[in-house]
mmCIF file of C-alpha atoms and ligand atoms in Angstrom:
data_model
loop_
_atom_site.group_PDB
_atom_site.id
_atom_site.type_symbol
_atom_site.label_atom_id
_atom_site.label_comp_id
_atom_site.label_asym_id
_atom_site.label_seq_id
_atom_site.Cartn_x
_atom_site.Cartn_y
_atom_site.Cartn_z
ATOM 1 C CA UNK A 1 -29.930 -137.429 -93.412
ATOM 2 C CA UNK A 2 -27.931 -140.242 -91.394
ATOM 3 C CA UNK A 3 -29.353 -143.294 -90.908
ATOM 4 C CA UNK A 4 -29.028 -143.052 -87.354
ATOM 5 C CA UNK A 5 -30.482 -139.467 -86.510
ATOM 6 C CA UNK A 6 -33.833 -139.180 -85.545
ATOM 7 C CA UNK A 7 -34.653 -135.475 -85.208
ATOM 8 C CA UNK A 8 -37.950 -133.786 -83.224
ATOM 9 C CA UNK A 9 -40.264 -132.146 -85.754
ATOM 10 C CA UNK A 10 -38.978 -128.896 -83.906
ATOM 11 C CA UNK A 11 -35.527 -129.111 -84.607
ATOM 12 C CA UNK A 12 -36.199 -130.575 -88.173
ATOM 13 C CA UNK A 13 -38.020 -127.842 -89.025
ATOM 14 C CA UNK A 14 -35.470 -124.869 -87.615
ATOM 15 C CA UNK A 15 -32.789 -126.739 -89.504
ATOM 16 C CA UNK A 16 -34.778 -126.778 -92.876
ATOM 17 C CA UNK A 17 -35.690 -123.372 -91.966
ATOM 18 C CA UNK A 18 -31.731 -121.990 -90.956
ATOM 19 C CA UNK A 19 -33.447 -121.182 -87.872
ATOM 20 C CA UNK A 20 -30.052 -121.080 -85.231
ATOM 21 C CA UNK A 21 -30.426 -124.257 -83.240
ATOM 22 C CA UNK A 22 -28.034 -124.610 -79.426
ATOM 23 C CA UNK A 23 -27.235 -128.946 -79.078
ATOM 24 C CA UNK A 24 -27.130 -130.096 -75.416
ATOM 25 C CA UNK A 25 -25.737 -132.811 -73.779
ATOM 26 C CA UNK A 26 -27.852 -135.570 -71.783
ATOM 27 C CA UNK A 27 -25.042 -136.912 -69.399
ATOM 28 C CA UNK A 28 -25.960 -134.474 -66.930
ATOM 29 C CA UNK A 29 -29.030 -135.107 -67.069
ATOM 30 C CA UNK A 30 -28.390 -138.827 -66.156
ATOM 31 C CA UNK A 31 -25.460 -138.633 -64.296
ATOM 32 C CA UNK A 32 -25.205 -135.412 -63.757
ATOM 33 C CA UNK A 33 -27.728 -134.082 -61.115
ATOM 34 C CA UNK A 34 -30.353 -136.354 -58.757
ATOM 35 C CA UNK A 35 -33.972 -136.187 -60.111
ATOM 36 C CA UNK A 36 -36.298 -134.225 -60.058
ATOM 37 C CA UNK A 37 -33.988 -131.436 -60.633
ATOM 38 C CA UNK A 38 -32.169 -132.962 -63.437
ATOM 39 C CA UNK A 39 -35.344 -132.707 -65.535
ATOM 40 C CA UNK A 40 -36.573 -129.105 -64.207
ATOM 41 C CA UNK A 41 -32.997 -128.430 -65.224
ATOM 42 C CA UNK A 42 -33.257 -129.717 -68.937
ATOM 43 C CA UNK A 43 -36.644 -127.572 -69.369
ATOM 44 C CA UNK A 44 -36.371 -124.475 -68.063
ATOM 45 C CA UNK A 45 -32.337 -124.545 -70.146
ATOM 46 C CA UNK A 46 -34.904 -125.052 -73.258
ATOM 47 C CA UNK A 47 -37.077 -122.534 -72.213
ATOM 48 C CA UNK A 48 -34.228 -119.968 -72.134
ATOM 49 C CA UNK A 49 -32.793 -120.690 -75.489
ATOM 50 C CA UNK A 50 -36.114 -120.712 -76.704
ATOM 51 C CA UNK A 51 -37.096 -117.368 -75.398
ATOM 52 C CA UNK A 52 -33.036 -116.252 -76.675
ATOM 53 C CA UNK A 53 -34.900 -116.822 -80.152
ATOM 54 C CA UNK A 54 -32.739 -120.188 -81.084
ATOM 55 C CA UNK A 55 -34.133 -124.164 -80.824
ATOM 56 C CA UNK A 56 -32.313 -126.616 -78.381
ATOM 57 C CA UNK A 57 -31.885 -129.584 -79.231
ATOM 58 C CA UNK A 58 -31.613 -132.068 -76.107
ATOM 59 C CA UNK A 59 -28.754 -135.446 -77.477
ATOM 60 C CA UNK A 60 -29.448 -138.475 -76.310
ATOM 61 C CA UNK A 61 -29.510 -142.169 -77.555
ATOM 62 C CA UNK A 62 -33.013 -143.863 -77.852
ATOM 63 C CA UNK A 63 -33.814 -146.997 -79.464
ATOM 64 C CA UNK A 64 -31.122 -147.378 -81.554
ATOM 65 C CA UNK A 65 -31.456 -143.800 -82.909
ATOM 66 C CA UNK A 66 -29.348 -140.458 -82.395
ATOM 67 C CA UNK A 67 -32.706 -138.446 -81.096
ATOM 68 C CA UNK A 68 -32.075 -134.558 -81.749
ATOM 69 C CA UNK A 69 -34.460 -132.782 -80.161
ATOM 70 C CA UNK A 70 -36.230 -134.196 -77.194
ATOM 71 C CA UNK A 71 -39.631 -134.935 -75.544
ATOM 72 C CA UNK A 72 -40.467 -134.127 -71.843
ATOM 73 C CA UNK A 73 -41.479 -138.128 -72.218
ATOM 74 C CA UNK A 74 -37.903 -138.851 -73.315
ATOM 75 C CA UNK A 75 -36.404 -136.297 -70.298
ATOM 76 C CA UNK A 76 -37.945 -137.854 -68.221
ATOM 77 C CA UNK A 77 -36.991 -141.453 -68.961
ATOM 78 C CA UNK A 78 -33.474 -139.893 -69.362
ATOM 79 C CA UNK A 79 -33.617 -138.555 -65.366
ATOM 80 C CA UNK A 80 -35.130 -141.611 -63.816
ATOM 81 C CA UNK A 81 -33.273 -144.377 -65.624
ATOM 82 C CA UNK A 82 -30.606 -146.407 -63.218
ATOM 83 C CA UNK A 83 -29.383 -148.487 -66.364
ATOM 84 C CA UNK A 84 -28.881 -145.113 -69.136
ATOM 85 C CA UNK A 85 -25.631 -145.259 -70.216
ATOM 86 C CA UNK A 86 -22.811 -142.767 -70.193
ATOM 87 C CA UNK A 87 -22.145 -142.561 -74.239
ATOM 88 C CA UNK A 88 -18.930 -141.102 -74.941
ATOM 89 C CA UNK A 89 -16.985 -141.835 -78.603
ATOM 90 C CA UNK A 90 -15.737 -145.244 -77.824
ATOM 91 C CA UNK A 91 -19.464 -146.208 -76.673
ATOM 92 C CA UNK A 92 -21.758 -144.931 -79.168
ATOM 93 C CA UNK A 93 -21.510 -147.508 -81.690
ATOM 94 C CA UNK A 94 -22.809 -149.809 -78.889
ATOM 95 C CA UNK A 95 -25.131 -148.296 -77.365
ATOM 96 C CA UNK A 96 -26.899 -147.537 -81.060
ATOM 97 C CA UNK A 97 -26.386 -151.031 -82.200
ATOM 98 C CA UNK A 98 -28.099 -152.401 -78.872
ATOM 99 C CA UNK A 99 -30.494 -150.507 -78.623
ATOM 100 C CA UNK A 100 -29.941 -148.992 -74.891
ATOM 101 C CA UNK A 101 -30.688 -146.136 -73.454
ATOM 102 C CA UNK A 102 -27.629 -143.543 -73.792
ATOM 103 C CA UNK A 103 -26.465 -140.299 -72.085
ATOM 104 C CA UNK A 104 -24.436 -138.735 -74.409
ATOM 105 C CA UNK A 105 -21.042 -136.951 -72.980
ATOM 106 C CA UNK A 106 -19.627 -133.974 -74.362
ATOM 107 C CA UNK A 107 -17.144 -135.518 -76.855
ATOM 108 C CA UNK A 108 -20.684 -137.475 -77.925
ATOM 109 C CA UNK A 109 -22.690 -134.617 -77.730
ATOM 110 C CA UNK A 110 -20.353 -132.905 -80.293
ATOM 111 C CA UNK A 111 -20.332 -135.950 -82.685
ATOM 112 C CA UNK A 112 -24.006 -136.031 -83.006
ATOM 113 C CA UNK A 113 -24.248 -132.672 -83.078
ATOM 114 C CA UNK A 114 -22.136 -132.103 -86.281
ATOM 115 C CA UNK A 115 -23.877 -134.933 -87.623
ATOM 116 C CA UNK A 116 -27.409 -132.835 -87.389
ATOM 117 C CA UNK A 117 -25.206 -129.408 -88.496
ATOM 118 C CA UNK A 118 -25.353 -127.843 -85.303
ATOM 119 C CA UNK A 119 -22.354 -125.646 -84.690
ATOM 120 C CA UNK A 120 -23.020 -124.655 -80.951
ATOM 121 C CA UNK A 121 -23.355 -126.878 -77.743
ATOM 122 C CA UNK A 122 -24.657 -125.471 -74.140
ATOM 123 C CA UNK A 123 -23.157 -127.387 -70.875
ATOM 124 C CA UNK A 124 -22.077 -127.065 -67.843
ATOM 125 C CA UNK A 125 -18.575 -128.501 -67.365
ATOM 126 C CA UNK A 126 -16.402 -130.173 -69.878
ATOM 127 C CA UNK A 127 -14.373 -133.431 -69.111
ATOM 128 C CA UNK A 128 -10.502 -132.882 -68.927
ATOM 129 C CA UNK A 129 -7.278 -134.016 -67.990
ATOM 130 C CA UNK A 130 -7.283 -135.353 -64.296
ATOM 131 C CA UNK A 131 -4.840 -135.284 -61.270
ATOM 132 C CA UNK A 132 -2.363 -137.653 -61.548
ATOM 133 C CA UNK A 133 -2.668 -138.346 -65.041
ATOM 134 C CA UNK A 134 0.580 -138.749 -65.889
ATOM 135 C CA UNK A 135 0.142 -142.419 -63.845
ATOM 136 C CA UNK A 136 -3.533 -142.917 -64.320
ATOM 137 C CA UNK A 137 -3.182 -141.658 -68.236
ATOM 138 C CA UNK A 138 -6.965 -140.451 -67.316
ATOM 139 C CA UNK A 139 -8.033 -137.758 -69.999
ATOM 140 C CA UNK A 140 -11.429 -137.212 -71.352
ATOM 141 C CA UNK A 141 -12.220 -137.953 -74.600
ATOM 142 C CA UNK A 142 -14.315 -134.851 -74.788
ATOM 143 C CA UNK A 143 -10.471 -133.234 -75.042
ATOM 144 C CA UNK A 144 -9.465 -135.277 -78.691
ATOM 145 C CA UNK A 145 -13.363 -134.110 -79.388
ATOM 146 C CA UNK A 146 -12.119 -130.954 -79.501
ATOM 147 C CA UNK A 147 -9.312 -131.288 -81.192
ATOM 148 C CA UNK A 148 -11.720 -132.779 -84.294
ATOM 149 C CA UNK A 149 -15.277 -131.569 -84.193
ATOM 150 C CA UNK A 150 -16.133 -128.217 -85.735
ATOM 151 C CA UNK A 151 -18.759 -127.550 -82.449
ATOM 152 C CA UNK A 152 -18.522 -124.283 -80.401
ATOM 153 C CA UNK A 153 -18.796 -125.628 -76.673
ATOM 154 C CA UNK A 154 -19.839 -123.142 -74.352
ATOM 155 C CA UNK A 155 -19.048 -124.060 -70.788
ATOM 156 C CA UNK A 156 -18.501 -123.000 -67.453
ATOM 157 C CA UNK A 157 -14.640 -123.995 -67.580
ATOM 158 C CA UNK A 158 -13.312 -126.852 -65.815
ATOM 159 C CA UNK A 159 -14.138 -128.431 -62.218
ATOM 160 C CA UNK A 160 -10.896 -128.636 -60.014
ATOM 161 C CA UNK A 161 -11.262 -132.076 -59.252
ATOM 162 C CA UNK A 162 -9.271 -132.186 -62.656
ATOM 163 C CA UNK A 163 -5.743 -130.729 -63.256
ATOM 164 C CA UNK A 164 -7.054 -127.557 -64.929
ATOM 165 C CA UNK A 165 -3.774 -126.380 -65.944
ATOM 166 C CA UNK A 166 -2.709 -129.545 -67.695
ATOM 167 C CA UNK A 167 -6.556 -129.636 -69.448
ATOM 168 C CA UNK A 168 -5.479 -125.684 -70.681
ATOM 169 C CA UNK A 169 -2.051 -127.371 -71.693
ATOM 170 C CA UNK A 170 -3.435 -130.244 -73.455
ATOM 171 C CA UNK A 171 -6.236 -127.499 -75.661
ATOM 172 C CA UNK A 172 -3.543 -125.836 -76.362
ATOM 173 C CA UNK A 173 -0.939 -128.841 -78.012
ATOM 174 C CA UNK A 174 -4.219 -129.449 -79.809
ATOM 175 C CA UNK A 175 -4.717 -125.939 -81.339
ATOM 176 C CA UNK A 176 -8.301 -125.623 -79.154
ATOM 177 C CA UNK A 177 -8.714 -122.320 -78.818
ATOM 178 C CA UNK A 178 -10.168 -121.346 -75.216
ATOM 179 C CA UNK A 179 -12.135 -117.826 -75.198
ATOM 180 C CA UNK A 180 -13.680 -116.479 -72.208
ATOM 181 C CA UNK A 181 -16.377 -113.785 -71.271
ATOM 182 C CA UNK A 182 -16.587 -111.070 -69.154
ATOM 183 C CA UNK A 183 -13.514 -111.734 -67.934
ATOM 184 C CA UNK A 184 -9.735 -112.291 -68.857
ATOM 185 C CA UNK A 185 -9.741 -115.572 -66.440
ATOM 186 C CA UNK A 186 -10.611 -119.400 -67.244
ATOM 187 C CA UNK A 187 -13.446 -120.107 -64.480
ATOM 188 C CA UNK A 188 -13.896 -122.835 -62.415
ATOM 189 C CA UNK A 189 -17.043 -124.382 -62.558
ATOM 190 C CA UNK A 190 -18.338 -123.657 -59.109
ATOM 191 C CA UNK A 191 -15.950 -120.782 -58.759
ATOM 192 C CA UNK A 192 -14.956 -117.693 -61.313
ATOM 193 C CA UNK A 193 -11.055 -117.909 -60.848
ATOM 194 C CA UNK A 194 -9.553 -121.088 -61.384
ATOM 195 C CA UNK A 195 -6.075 -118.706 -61.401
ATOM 196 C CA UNK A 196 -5.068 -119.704 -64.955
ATOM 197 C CA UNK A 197 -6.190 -117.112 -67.907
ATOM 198 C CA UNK A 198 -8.019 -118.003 -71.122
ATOM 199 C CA UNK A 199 -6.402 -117.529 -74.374
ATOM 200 C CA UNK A 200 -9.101 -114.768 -75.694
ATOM 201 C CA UNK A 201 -11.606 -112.643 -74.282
ATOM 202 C CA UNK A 202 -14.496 -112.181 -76.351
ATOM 203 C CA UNK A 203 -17.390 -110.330 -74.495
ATOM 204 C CA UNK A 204 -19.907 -110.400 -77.598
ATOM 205 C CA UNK A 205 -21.799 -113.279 -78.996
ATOM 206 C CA UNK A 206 -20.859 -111.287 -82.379
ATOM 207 C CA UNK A 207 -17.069 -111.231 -81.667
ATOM 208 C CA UNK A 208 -17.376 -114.882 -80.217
ATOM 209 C CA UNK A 209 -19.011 -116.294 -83.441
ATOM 210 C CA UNK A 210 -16.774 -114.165 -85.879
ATOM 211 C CA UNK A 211 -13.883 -115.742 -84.148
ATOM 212 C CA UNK A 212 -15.486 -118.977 -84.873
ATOM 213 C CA UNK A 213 -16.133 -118.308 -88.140
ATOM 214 C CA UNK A 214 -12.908 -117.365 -89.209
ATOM 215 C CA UNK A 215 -11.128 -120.626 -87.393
ATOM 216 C CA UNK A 216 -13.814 -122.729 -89.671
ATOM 217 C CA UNK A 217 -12.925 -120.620 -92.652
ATOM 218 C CA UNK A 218 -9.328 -121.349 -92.245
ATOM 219 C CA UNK A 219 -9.845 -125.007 -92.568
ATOM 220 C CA UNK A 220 -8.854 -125.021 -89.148
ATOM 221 C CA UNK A 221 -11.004 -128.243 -87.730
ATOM 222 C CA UNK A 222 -11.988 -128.567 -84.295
ATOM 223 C CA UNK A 223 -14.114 -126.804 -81.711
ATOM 224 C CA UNK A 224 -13.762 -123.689 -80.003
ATOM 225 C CA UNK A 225 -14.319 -123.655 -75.591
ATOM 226 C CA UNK A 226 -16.308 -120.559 -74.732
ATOM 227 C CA UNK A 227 -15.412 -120.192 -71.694
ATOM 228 C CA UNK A 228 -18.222 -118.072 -69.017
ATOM 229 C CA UNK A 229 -18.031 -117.596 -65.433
ATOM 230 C CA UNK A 230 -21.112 -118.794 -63.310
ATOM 231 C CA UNK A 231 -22.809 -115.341 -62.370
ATOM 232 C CA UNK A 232 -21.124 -113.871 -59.208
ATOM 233 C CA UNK A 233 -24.308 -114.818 -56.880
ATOM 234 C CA UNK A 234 -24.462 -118.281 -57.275
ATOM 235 C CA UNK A 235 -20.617 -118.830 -57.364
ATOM 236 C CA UNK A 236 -19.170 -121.087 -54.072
ATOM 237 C CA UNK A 237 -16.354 -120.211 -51.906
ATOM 238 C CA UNK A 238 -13.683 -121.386 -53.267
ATOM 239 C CA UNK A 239 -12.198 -122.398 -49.448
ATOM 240 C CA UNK A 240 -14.676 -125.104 -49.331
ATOM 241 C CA UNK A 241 -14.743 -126.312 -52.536
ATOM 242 C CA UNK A 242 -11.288 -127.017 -52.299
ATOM 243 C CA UNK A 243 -12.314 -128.814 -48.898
ATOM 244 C CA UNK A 244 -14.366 -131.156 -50.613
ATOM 245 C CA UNK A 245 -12.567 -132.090 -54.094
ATOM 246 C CA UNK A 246 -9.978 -132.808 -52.270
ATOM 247 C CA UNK A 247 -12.038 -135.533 -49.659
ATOM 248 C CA UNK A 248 -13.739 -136.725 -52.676
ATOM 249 C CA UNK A 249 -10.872 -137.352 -54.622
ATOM 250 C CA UNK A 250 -9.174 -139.580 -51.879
ATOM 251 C CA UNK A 251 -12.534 -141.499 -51.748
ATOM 252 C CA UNK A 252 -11.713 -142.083 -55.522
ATOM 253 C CA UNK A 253 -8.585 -143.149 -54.918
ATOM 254 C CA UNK A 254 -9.251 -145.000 -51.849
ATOM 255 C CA UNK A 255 -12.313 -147.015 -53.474
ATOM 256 C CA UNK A 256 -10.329 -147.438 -56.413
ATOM 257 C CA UNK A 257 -12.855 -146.122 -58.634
ATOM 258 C CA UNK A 258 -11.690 -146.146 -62.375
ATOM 259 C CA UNK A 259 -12.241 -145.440 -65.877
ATOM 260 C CA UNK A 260 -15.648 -143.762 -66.857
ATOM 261 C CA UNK A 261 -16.995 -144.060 -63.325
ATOM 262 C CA UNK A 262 -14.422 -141.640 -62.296
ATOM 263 C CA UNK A 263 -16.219 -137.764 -62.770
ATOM 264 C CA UNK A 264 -19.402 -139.525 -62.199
ATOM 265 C CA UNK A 265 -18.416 -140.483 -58.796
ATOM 266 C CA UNK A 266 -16.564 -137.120 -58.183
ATOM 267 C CA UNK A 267 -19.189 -135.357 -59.405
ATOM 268 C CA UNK A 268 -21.776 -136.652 -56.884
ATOM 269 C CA UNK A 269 -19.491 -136.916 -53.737
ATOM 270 C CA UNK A 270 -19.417 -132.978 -54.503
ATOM 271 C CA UNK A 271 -23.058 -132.974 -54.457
ATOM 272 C CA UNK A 272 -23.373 -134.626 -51.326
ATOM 273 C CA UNK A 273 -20.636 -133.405 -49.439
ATOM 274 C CA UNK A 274 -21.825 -129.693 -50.391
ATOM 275 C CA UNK A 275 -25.342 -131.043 -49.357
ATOM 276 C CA UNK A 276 -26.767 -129.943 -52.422
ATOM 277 C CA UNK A 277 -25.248 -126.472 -52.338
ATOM 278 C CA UNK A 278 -23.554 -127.446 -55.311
ATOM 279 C CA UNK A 279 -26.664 -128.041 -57.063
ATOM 280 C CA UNK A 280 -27.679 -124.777 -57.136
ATOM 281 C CA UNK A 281 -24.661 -123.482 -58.596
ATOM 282 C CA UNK A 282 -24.555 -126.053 -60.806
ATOM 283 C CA UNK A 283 -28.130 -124.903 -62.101
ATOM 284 C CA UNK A 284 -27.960 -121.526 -62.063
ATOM 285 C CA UNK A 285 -23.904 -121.846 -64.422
ATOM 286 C CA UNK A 286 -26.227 -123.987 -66.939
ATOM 287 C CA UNK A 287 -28.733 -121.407 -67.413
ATOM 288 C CA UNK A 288 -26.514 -118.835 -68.041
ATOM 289 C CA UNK A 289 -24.469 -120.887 -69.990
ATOM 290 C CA UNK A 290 -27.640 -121.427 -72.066
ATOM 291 C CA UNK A 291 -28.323 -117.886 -72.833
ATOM 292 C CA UNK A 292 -24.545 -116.984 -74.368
ATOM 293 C CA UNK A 293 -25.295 -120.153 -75.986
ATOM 294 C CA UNK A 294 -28.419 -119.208 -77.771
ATOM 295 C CA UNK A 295 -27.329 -115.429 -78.422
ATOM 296 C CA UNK A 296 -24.134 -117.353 -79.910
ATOM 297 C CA UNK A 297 -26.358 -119.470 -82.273
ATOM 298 C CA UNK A 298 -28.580 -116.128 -83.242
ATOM 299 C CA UNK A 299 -25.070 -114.490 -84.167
ATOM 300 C CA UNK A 300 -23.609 -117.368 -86.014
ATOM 301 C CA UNK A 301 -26.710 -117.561 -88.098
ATOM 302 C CA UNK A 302 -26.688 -113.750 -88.765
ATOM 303 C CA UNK A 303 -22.738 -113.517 -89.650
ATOM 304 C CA UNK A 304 -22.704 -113.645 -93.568
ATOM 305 C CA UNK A 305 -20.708 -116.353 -94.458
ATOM 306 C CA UNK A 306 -21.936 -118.848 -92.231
ATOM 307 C CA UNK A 307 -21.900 -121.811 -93.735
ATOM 308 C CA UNK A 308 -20.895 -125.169 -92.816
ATOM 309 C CA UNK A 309 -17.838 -126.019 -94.846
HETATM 310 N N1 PSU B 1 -17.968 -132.318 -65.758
HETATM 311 C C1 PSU B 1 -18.955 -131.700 -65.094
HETATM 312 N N2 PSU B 1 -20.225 -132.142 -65.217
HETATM 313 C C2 PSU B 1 -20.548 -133.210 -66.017
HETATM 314 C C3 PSU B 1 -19.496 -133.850 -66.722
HETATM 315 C C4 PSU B 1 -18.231 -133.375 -66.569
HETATM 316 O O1 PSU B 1 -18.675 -130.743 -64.392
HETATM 317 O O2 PSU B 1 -21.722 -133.596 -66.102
HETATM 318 C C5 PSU B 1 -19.822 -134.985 -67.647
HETATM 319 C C6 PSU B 1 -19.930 -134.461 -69.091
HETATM 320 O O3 PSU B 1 -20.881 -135.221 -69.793
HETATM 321 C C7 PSU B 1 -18.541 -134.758 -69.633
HETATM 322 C C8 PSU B 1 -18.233 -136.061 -68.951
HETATM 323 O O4 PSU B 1 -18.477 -134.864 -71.034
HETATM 324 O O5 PSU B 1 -18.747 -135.919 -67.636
HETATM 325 C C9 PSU B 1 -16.756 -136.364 -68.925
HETATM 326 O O6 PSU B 1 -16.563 -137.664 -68.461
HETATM 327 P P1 PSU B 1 -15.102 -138.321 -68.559
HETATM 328 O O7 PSU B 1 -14.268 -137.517 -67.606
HETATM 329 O O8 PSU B 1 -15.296 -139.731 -68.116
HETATM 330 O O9 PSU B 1 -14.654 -138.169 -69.985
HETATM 331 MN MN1 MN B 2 -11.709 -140.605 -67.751
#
């Protein structure tokens, strides 16, 4: 075991056991969505992939310790402190060696993850390449995660505050394979259509995690997007989305807001120009992104051949 992982008696045990275990990311939690739904959020997501039949395992950085596996004491400290950190690669050494309270991102999500041996990760949107990043050079780190970390990431695509073709462009120069389901199309976050196509439908959490499987087994390192569309209902028009990524991204640029503040600031200009509209899609993509997560994790763990490697 790493010196740095700390992991709940829950998720030790379903690891010891080869019980399938689903990783998830605290970011949102802290940055992510106001309180109290942040934390209503995080529980009833564990509830799902618990009644899916896998363990989730909540990521965040507590007293100098990777924490796997999370109390409702710690989600709660996670969704009501001002001064948690957003932990992405750079930050994690850090936040671990001084001891602070840290939010991990995807890309840190997916390090710790692998770390514990947990090959599938449940969130809502992942970071990306933004607009105008040929000037600002502003690409997530979760994007090089990717590239490196053998984690499945299942996802509700991209939000269009960031240039989602260049994000498909950059997975692909980095041999990140994008599958979506249910449909041939990468979604949008708030919206099903974001008008560019993924590289592979896969409907099945059986196809999904044999495709994973065999990437692994080539040697092929890296993680794999799984792509799925917020259900129909809850999806936003995409007219007035549009409206308002584009009024929050001039406040961005007109505030000169920079480096990691960037999506967080995006993110909740969104929230609050949709007057919490938003919100609810943003729940509703997260718990169905939890169960393709967990039925993912039941199939990985049933696939002979599923080993770590
Ligand atoms: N996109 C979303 N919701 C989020 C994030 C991104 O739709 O909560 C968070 C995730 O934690 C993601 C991070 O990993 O923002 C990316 O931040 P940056 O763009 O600074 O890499
Ligand atoms: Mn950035």
């Amino acid at each position: 075991m790493h010196q740095y992982l700390q992991l709940s008696p829950e998720v030790a045990a379903a690891r010891a056991s080869g019980k399938p275990v689903v990783a998830l990311e605290s970011t949102i939690i802290s940055h992510g969505m106001p309180y109290p739904q942040n934390v209503t959020t995080a529980q009833e997501v564990e509830h799902i992939i618990r009644d899916a039949g896998a363990v989730p395992a909540t990521i965040a950085i507590i007293e100098g310790k990777i924490c796997v596996g999370l109390t409702s004491e710690q989600l709660e400290l996670l969704g009501t402190s001002p001064d948690a950190m957003k932990v992405s690669r750079r930050d994690l050494p850090y936040v671990l060696a001084r001891r602070r309270l840290g939010a991990t991102t995807v890309a840190a999500t997916m390090i710790c993850a692998h770390l514990a041996g947990i090959q599938v990760f449940v969130t809502g949107g992942i970071g990306g390449v933004h607009r105008g990043a040929a000037t600002s050079f502003d690409i997530s780190a979760d994007l090089q995660e990717l590239a490196r970390t053998d984690v499945a990431v299942v996802c509700a695509g991209v939000k269009s505050i960031l240039d989602i073709g260049l994000t498909l462009e950059y997975l692909e120069t980095q041999g990140v394979p994008v599958i979506s389901v249910g449909q041939p199309g990468f979604p949008a976050f708030f919206t099903r259509d974001s008008g560019f196509m993924a590289d592979f439908q896969l409907d099945t959490a059986l196809e999904q995690a044999s495709f994973i499987q065999t990437k692994w087994a080539l040697g092929l390192r890296g993680g794999v997007v799984v792509s799925n569309p917020v259900p129909e209902l809850f999806a936003m028009p995409k007219e007035e989305i549009d409206r308002i990524t584009d009024q929050a991204l001039l406040e961005a640029a007109n505030g000169g807001v920079s480096g990691k503040a960037v999506t967080p600031f995006l993110l909740n200009r969104i929230k609050q120009l949709t007057e919490g509209r938003s919100l609810m899609t943003n729940i509703a993509l997260v718990k169905h992104n939890a169960l393709v997560g967990a039925e993912l994790a039941v199939a990985m763990r049933d696939l002979p051949g599923m080993k770590p490697i």
